[in-house]
PDB file of C-alpha atoms and ligand atoms in Angstrom:
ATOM      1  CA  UNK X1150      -2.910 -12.654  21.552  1.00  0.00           C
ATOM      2  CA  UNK X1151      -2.299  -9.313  19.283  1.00  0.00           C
ATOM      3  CA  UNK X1152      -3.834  -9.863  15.461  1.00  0.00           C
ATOM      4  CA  UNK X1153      -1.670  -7.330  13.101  1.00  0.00           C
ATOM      5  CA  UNK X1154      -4.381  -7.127  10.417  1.00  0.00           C
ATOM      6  CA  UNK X1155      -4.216  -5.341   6.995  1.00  0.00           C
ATOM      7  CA  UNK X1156      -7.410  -3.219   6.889  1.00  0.00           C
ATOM      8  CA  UNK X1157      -7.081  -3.076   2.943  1.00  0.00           C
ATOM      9  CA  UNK X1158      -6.806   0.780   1.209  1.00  0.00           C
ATOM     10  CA  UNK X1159      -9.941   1.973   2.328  1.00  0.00           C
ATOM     11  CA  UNK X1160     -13.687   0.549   1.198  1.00  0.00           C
ATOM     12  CA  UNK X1161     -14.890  -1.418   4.055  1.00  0.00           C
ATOM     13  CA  UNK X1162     -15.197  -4.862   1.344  1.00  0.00           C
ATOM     14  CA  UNK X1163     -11.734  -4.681   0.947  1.00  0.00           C
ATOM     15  CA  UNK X1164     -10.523  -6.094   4.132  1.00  0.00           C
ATOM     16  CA  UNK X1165      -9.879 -10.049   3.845  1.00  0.00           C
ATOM     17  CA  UNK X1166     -12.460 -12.971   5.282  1.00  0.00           C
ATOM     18  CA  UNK X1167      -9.680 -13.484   7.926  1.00  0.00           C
ATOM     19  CA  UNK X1168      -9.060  -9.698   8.871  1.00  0.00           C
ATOM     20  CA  UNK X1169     -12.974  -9.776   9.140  1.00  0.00           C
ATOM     21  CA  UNK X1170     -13.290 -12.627  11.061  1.00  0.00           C
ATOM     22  CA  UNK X1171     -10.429 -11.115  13.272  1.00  0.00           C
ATOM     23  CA  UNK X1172     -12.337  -7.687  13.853  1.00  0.00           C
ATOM     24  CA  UNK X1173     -15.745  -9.231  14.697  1.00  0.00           C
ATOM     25  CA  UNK X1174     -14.165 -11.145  17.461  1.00  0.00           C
ATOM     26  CA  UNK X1175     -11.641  -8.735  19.159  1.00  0.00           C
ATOM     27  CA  UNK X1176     -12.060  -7.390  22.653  1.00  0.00           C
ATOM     28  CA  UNK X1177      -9.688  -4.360  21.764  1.00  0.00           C
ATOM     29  CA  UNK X1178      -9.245  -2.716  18.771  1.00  0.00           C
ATOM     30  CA  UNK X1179      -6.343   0.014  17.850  1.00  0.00           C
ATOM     31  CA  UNK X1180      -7.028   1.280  14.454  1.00  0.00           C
ATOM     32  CA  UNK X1181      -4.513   3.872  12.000  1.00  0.00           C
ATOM     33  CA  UNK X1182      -7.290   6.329  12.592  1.00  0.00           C
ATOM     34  CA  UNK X1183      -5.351   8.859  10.191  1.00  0.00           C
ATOM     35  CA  UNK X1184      -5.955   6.275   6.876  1.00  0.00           C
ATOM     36  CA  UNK X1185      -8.015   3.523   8.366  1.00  0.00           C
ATOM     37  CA  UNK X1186     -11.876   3.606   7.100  1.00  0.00           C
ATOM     38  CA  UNK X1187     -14.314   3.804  10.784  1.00  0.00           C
ATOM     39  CA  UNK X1188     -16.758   2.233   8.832  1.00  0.00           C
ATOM     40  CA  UNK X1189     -14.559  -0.941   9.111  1.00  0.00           C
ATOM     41  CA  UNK X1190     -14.985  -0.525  12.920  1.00  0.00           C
ATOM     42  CA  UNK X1191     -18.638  -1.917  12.447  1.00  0.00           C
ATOM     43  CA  UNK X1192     -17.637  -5.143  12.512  1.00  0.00           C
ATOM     44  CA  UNK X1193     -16.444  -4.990  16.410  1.00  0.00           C
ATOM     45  CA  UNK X1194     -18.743  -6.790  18.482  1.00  0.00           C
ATOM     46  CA  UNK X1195     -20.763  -4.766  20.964  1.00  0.00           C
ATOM     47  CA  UNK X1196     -18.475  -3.956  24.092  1.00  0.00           C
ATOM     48  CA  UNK X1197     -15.028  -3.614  22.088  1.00  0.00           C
ATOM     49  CA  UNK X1198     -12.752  -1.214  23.064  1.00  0.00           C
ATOM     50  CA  UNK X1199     -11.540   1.271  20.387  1.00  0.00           C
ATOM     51  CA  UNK X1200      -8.227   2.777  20.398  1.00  0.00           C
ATOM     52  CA  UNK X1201      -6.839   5.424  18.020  1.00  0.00           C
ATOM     53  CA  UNK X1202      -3.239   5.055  17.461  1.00  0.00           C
ATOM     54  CA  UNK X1203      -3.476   8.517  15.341  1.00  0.00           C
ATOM     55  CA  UNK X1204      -3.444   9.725  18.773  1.00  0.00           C
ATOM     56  CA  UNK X1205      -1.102   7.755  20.202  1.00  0.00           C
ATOM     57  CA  UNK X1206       2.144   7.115  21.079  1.00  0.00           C
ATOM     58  CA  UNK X1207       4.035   3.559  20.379  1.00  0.00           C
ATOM     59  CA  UNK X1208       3.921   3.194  24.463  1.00  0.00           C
ATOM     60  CA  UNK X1209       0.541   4.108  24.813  1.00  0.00           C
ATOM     61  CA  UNK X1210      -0.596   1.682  22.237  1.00  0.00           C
ATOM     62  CA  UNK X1211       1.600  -1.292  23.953  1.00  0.00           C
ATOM     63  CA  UNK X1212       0.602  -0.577  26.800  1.00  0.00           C
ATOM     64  CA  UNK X1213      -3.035  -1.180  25.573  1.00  0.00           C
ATOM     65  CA  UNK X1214      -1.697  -4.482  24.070  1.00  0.00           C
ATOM     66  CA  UNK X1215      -0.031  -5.449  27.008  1.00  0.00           C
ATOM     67  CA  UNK X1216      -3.473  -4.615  29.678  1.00  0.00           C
ATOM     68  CA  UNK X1217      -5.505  -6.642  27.516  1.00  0.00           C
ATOM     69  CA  UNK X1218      -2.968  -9.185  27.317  1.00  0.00           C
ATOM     70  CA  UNK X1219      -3.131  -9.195  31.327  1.00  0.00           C
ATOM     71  CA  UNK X1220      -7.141  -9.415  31.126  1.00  0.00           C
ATOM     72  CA  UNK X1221      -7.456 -12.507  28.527  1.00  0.00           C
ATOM     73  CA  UNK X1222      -8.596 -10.163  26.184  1.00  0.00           C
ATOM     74  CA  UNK X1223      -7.750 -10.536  22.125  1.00  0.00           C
ATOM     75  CA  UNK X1224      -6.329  -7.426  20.634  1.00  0.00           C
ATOM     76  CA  UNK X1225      -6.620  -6.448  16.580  1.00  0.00           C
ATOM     77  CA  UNK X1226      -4.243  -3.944  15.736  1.00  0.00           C
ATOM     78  CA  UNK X1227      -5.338  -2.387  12.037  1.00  0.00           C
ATOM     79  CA  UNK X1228      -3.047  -1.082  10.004  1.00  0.00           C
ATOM     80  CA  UNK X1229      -4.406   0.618   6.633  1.00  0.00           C
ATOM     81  CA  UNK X1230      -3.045  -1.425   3.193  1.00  0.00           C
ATOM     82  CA  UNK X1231      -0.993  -4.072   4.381  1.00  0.00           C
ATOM     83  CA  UNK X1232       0.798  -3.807   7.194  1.00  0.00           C
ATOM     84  CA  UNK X1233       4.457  -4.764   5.957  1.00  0.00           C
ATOM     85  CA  UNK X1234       4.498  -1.520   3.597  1.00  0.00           C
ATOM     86  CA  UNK X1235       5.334   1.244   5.658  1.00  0.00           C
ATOM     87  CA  UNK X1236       3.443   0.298   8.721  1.00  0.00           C
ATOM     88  CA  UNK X1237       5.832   0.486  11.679  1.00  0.00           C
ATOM     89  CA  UNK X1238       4.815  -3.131  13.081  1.00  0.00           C
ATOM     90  CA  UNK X1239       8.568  -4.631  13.474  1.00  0.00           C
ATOM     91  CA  UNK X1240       9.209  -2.289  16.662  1.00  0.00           C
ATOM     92  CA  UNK X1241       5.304  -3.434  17.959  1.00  0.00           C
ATOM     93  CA  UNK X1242       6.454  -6.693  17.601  1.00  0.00           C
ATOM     94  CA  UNK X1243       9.588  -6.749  18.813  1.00  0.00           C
ATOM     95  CA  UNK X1244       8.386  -5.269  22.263  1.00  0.00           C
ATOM     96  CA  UNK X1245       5.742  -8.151  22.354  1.00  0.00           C
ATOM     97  CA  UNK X1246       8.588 -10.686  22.012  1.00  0.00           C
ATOM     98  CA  UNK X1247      10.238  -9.324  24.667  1.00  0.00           C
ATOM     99  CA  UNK X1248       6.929  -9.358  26.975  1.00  0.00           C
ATOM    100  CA  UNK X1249       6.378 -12.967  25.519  1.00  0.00           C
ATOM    101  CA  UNK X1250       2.887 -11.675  24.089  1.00  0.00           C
ATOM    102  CA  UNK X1251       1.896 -13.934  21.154  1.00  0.00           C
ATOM    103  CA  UNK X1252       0.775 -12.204  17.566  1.00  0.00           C
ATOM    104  CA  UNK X1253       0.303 -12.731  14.050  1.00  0.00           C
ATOM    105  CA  UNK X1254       0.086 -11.053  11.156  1.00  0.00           C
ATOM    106  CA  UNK X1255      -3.048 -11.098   8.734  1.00  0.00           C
ATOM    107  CA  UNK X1256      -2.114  -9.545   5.127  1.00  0.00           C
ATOM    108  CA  UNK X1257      -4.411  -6.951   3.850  1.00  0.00           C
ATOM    109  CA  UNK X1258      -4.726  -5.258   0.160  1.00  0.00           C
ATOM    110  CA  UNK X1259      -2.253  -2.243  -0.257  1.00  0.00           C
ATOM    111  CA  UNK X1260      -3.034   0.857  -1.768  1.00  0.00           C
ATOM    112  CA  UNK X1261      -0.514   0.105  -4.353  1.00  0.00           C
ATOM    113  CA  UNK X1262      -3.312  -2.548  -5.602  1.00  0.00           C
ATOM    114  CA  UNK X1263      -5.981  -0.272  -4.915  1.00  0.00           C
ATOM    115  CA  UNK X1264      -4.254   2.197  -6.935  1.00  0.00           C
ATOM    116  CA  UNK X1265      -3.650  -0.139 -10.022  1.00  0.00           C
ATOM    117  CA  UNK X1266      -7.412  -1.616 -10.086  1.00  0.00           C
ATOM    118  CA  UNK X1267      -8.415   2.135  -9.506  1.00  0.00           C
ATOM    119  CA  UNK X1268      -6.759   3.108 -12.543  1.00  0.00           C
ATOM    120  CA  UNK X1269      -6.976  -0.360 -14.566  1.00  0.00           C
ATOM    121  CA  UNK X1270      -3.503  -0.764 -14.445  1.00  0.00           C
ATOM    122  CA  UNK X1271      -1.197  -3.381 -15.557  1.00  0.00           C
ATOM    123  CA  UNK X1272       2.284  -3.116 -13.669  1.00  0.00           C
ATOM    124  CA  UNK X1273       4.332  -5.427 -15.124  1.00  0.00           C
ATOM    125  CA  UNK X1274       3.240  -5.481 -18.932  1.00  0.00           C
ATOM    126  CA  UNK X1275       5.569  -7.514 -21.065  1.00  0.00           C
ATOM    127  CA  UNK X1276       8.425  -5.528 -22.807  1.00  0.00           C
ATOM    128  CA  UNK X1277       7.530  -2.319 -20.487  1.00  0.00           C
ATOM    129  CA  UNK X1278       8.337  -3.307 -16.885  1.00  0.00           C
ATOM    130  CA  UNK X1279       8.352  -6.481 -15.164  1.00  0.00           C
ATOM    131  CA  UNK X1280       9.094  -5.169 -11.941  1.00  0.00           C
ATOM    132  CA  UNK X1281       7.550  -2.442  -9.397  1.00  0.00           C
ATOM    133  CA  UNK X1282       9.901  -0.548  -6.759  1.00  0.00           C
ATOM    134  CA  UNK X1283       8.401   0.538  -4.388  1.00  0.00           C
ATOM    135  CA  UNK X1284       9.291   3.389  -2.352  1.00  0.00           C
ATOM    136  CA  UNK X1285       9.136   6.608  -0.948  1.00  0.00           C
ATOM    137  CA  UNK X1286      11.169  10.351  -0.495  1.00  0.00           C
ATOM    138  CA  UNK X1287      12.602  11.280   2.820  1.00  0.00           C
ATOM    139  CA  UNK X1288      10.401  12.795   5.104  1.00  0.00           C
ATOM    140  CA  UNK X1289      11.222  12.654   8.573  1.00  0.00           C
ATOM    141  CA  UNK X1290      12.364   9.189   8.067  1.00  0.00           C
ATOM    142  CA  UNK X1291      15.073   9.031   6.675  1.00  0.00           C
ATOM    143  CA  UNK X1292      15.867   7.315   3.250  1.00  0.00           C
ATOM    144  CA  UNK X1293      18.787   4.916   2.915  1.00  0.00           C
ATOM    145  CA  UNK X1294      21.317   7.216   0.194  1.00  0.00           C
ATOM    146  CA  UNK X1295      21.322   4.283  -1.916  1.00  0.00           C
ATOM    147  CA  UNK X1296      17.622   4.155  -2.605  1.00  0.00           C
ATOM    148  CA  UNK X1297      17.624   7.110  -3.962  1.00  0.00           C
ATOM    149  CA  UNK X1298      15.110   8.219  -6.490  1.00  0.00           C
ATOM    150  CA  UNK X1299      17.762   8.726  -9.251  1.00  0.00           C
ATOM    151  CA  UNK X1300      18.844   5.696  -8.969  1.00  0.00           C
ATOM    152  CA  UNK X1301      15.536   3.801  -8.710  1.00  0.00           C
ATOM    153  CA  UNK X1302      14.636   6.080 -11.603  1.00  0.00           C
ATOM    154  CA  UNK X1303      17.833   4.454 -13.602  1.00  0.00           C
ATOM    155  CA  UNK X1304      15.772   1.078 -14.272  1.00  0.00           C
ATOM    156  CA  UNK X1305      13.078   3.040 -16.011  1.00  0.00           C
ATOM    157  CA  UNK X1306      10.484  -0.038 -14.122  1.00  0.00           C
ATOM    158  CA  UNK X1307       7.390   0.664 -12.691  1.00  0.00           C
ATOM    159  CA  UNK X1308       7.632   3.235  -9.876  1.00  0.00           C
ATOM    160  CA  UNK X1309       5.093   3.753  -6.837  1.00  0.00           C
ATOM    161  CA  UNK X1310       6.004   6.416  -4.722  1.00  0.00           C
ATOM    162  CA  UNK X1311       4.339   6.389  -1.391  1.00  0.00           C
ATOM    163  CA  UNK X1312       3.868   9.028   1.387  1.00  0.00           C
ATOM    164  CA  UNK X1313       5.384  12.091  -0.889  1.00  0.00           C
ATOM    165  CA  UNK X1314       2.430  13.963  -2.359  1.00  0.00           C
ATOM    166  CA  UNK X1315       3.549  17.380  -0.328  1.00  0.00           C
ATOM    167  CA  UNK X1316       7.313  16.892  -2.169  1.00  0.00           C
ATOM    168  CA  UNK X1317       6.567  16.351  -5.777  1.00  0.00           C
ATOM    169  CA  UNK X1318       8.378  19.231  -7.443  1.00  0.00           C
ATOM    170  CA  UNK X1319      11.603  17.345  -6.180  1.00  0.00           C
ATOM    171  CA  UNK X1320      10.274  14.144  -7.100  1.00  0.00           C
ATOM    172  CA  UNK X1321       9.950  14.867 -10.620  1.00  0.00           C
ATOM    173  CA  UNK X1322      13.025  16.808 -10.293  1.00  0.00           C
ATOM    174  CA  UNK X1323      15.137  13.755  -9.027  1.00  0.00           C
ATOM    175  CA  UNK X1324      12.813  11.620 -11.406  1.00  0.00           C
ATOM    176  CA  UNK X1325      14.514  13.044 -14.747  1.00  0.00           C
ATOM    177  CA  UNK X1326      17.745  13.597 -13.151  1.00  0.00           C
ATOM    178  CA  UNK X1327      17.658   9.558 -12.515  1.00  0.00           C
ATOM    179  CA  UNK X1328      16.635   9.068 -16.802  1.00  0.00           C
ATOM    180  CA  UNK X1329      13.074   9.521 -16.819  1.00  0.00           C
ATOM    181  CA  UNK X1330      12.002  11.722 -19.568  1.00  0.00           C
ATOM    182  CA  UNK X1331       9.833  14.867 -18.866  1.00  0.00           C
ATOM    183  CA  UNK X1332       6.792  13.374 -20.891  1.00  0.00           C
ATOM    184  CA  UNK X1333       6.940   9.821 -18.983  1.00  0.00           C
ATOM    185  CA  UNK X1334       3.442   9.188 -18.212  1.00  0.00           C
ATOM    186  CA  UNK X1335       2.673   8.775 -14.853  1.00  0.00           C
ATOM    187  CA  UNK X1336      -0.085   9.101 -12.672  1.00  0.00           C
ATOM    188  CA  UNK X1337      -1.815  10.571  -8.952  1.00  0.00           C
ATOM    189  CA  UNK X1338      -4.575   7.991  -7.270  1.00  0.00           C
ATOM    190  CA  UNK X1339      -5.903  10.006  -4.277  1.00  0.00           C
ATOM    191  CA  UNK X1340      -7.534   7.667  -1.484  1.00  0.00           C
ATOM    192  CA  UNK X1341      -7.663   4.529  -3.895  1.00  0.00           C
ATOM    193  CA  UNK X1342     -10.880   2.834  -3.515  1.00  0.00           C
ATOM    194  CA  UNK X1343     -13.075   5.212  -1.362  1.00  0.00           C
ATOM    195  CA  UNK X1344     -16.218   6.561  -2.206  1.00  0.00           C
ATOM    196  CA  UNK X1345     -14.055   9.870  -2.616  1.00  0.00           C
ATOM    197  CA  UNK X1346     -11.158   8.523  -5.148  1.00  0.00           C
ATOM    198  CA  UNK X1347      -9.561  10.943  -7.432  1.00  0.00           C
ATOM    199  CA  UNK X1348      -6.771   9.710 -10.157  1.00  0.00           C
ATOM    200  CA  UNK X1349      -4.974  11.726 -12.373  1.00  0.00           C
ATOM    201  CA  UNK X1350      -3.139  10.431 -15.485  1.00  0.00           C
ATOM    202  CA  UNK X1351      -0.208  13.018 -16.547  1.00  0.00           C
ATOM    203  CA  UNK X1352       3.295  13.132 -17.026  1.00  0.00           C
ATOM    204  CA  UNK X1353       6.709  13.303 -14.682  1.00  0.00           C
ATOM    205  CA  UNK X1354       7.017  16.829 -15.416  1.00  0.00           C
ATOM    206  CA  UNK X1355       3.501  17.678 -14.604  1.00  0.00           C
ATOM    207  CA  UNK X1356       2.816  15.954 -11.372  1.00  0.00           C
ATOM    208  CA  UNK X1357       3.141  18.713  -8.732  1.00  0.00           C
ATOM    209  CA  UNK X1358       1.100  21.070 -11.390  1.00  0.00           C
ATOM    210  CA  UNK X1359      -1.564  18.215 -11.451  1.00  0.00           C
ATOM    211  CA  UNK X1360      -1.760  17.811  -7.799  1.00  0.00           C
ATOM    212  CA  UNK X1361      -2.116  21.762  -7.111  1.00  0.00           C
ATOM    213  CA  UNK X1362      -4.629  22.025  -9.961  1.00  0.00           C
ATOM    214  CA  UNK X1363      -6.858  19.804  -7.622  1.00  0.00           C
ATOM    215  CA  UNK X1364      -5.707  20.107  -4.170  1.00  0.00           C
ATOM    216  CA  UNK X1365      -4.269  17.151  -3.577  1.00  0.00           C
ATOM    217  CA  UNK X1366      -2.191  17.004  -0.679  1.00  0.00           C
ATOM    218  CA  UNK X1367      -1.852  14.060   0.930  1.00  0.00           C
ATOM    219  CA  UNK X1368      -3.326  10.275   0.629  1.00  0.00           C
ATOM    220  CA  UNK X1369      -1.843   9.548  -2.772  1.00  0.00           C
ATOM    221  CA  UNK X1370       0.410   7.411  -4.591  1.00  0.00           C
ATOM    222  CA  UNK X1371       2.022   8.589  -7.144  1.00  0.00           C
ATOM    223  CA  UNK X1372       2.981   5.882  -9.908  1.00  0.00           C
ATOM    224  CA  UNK X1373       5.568   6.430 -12.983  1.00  0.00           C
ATOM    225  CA  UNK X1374       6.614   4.244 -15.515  1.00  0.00           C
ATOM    226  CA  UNK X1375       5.105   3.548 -19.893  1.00  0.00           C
ATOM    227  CA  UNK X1376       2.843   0.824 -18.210  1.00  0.00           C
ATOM    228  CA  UNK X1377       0.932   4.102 -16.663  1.00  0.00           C
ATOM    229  CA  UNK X1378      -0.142   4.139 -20.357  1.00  0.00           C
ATOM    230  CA  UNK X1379       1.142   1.654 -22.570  1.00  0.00           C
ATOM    231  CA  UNK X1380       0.051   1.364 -26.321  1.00  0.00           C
ATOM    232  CA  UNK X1381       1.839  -1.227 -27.114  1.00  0.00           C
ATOM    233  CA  UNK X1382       3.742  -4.238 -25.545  1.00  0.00           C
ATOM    234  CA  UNK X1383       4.201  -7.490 -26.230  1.00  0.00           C
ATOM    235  CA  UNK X1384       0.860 -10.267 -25.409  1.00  0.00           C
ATOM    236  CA  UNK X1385       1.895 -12.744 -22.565  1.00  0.00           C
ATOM    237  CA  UNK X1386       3.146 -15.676 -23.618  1.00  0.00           C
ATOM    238  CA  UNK X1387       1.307 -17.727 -20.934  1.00  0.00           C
ATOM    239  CA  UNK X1388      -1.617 -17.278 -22.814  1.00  0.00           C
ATOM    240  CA  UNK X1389      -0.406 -17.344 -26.461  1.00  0.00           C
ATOM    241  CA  UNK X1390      -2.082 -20.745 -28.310  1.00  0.00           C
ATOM    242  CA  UNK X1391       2.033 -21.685 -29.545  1.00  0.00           C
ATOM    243  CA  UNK X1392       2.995 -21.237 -25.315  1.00  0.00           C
ATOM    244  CA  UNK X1393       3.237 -25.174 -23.632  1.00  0.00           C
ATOM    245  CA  UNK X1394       2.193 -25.286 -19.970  1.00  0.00           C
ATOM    246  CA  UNK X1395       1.977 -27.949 -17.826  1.00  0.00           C
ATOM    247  CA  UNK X1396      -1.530 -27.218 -17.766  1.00  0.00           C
ATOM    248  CA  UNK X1397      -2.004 -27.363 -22.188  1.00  0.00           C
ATOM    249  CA  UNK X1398      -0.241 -27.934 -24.821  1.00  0.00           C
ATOM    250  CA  UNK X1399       0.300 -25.227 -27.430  1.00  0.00           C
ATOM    251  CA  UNK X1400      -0.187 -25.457 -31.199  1.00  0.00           C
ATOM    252  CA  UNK X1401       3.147 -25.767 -33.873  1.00  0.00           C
ATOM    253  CA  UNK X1402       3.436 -21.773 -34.889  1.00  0.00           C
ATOM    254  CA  UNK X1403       2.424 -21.201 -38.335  1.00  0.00           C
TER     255      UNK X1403
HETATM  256  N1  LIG H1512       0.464   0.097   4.668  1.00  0.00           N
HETATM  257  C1  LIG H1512      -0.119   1.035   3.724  1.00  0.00           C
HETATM  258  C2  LIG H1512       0.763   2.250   3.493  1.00  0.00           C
HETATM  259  C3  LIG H1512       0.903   3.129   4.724  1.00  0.00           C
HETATM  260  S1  LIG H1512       1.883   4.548   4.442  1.00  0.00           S
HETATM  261  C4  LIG H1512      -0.419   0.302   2.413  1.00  0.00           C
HETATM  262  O1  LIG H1512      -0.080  -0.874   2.259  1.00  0.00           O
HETATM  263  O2  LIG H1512      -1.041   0.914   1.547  1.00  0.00           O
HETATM  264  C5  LIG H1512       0.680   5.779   4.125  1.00  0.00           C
HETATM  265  C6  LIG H1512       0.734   6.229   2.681  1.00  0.00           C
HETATM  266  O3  LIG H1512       0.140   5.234   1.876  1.00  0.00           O
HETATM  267  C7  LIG H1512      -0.039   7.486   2.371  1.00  0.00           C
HETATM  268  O4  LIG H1512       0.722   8.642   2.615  1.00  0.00           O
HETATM  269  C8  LIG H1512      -0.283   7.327   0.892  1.00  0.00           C
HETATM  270  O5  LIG H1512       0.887   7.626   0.153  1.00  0.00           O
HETATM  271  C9  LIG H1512      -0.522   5.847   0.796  1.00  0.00           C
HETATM  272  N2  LIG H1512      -1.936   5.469   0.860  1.00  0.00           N
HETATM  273  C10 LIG H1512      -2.554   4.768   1.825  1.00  0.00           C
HETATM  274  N3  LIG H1512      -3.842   4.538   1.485  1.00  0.00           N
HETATM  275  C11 LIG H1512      -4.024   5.097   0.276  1.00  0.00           C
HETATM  276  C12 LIG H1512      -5.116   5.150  -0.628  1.00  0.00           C
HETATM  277  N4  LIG H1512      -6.300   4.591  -0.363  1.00  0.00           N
HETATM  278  N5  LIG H1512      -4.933   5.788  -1.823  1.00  0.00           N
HETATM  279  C13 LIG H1512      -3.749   6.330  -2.138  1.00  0.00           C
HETATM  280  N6  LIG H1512      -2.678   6.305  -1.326  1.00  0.00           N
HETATM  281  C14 LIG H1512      -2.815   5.681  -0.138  1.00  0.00           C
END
């Protein structure tokens, strides 16, 4: 059995009960070395064998998977965040399936989440954004044409840009081409919740210049959008005293 587990965005207490429970009682661990805290690695039991798939290749790390399969062995494979953003599982698990190796997958926290409790932010405040793309700029994987920034940028919502720190002069390029204004605010989280953490509040038009101005190269999200910082916006109405839930009934308004 392979265990996909989310190793959460990087302090050790981040990682779920499950993921935990998962760690302490594998025979085989492969860990993201590149993003992955080792202080997570800890919670292996004495004898565990440790893989890093920074140094690996998709065969070498199956054919880890599929050895300890062979031996009766249980296999964690930690991916950093959650392992459905950008974490290359589907083609992991699609080779189990065809070796008829069972897995599962336990959710971790993503950096996204790190990145908003890092910076006490609110996504999806009323009358600012209700929704949060996520996404990222080509690299060397490709980006569908029709996700392109410009036209995420067109809905003016929340934006969390992943795995693009070394490109933002064309992000904010292709940021105010899309609608954005120059002056939206927006901000850099470097390695969200590690002792090390580093965020930035500034603007579209100032992110690369905020990124040089403190070295920041890679492990960041970049997020866009007025609920970066938001003066005003409408209260929620699940907790106004006029709302009616199922849960309480709301007073007549004045
Ligand atoms: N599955 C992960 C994302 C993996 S892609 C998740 O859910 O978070 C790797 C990219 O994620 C990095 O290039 C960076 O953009 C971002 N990232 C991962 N951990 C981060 C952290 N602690 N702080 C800021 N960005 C992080």
């Amino acid at each position: 059995m392979v265990h996909f587990v989310g190793a959460g965005p990087g302090a050790p207490d981040l990682i779920t009960l499950r993921g935990k429970k998962f760690l302490e009682q594998a025979d085989v661990i492969i860990y993201a070395g590149s993003l992955v805290n080792p202080q997570l690695l800890d919670y292996a039991k004495e004898g565990c064998s440790i893989y890093d798939s920074a140094k690996m290749t998709l065969e070498e790390v199956l054919d880890v998977m599929r050895q300890a399969e062979k031996d009766g062995k249980m296999t964690v494979r930690l991916h950093t965040g959650d392992p459905c953003i950008y974490g290359a599982i589907r083609e992991q698990m699609d080779a189990l399936d065809e070796d008829g190796i069972k897995y599962d997958s336990c959710p971790g926290v993503s950096s996204f989440c790190g990145a908003a409790s890092a910076l006490d932010l609110e996504y999806t405040l009323p009358d600012i954004s209700q929704s949060v793309i996520i996404t990222r700029m080509a690299g060397r994987t490709p980006v569908p044409d029709k996700e392109s920034i410009e036209s995420f940028a067109a809905h003016q919502a929340t934006m969390v840009v992943f795995l693009s720190t070394s490109m933002l002069e064309e992000l904010s390029d292709r940021l105010v081409t899309g609608g954005y204004t120059k002056d939206t605010p927006a901000a850099i989280v470097y390695k969200a919740t590690w002792d090390d953490q580093e965020t930035y509040v500034c603007t579209v038009g100032t992110l690369a210049q905020t990124a040089k101005e403190h070295n920041i190269t890679k492990t960041a999200l970049m997020i866009i959008g007025d609920a970066v910082s938001a003066c005003s916006y409408e209260r929620s109405k699940l907790y106004h005293p006029e709302f009616t839930t199922e849960f309480r009934t709301g007073t007549k308004p004045q």
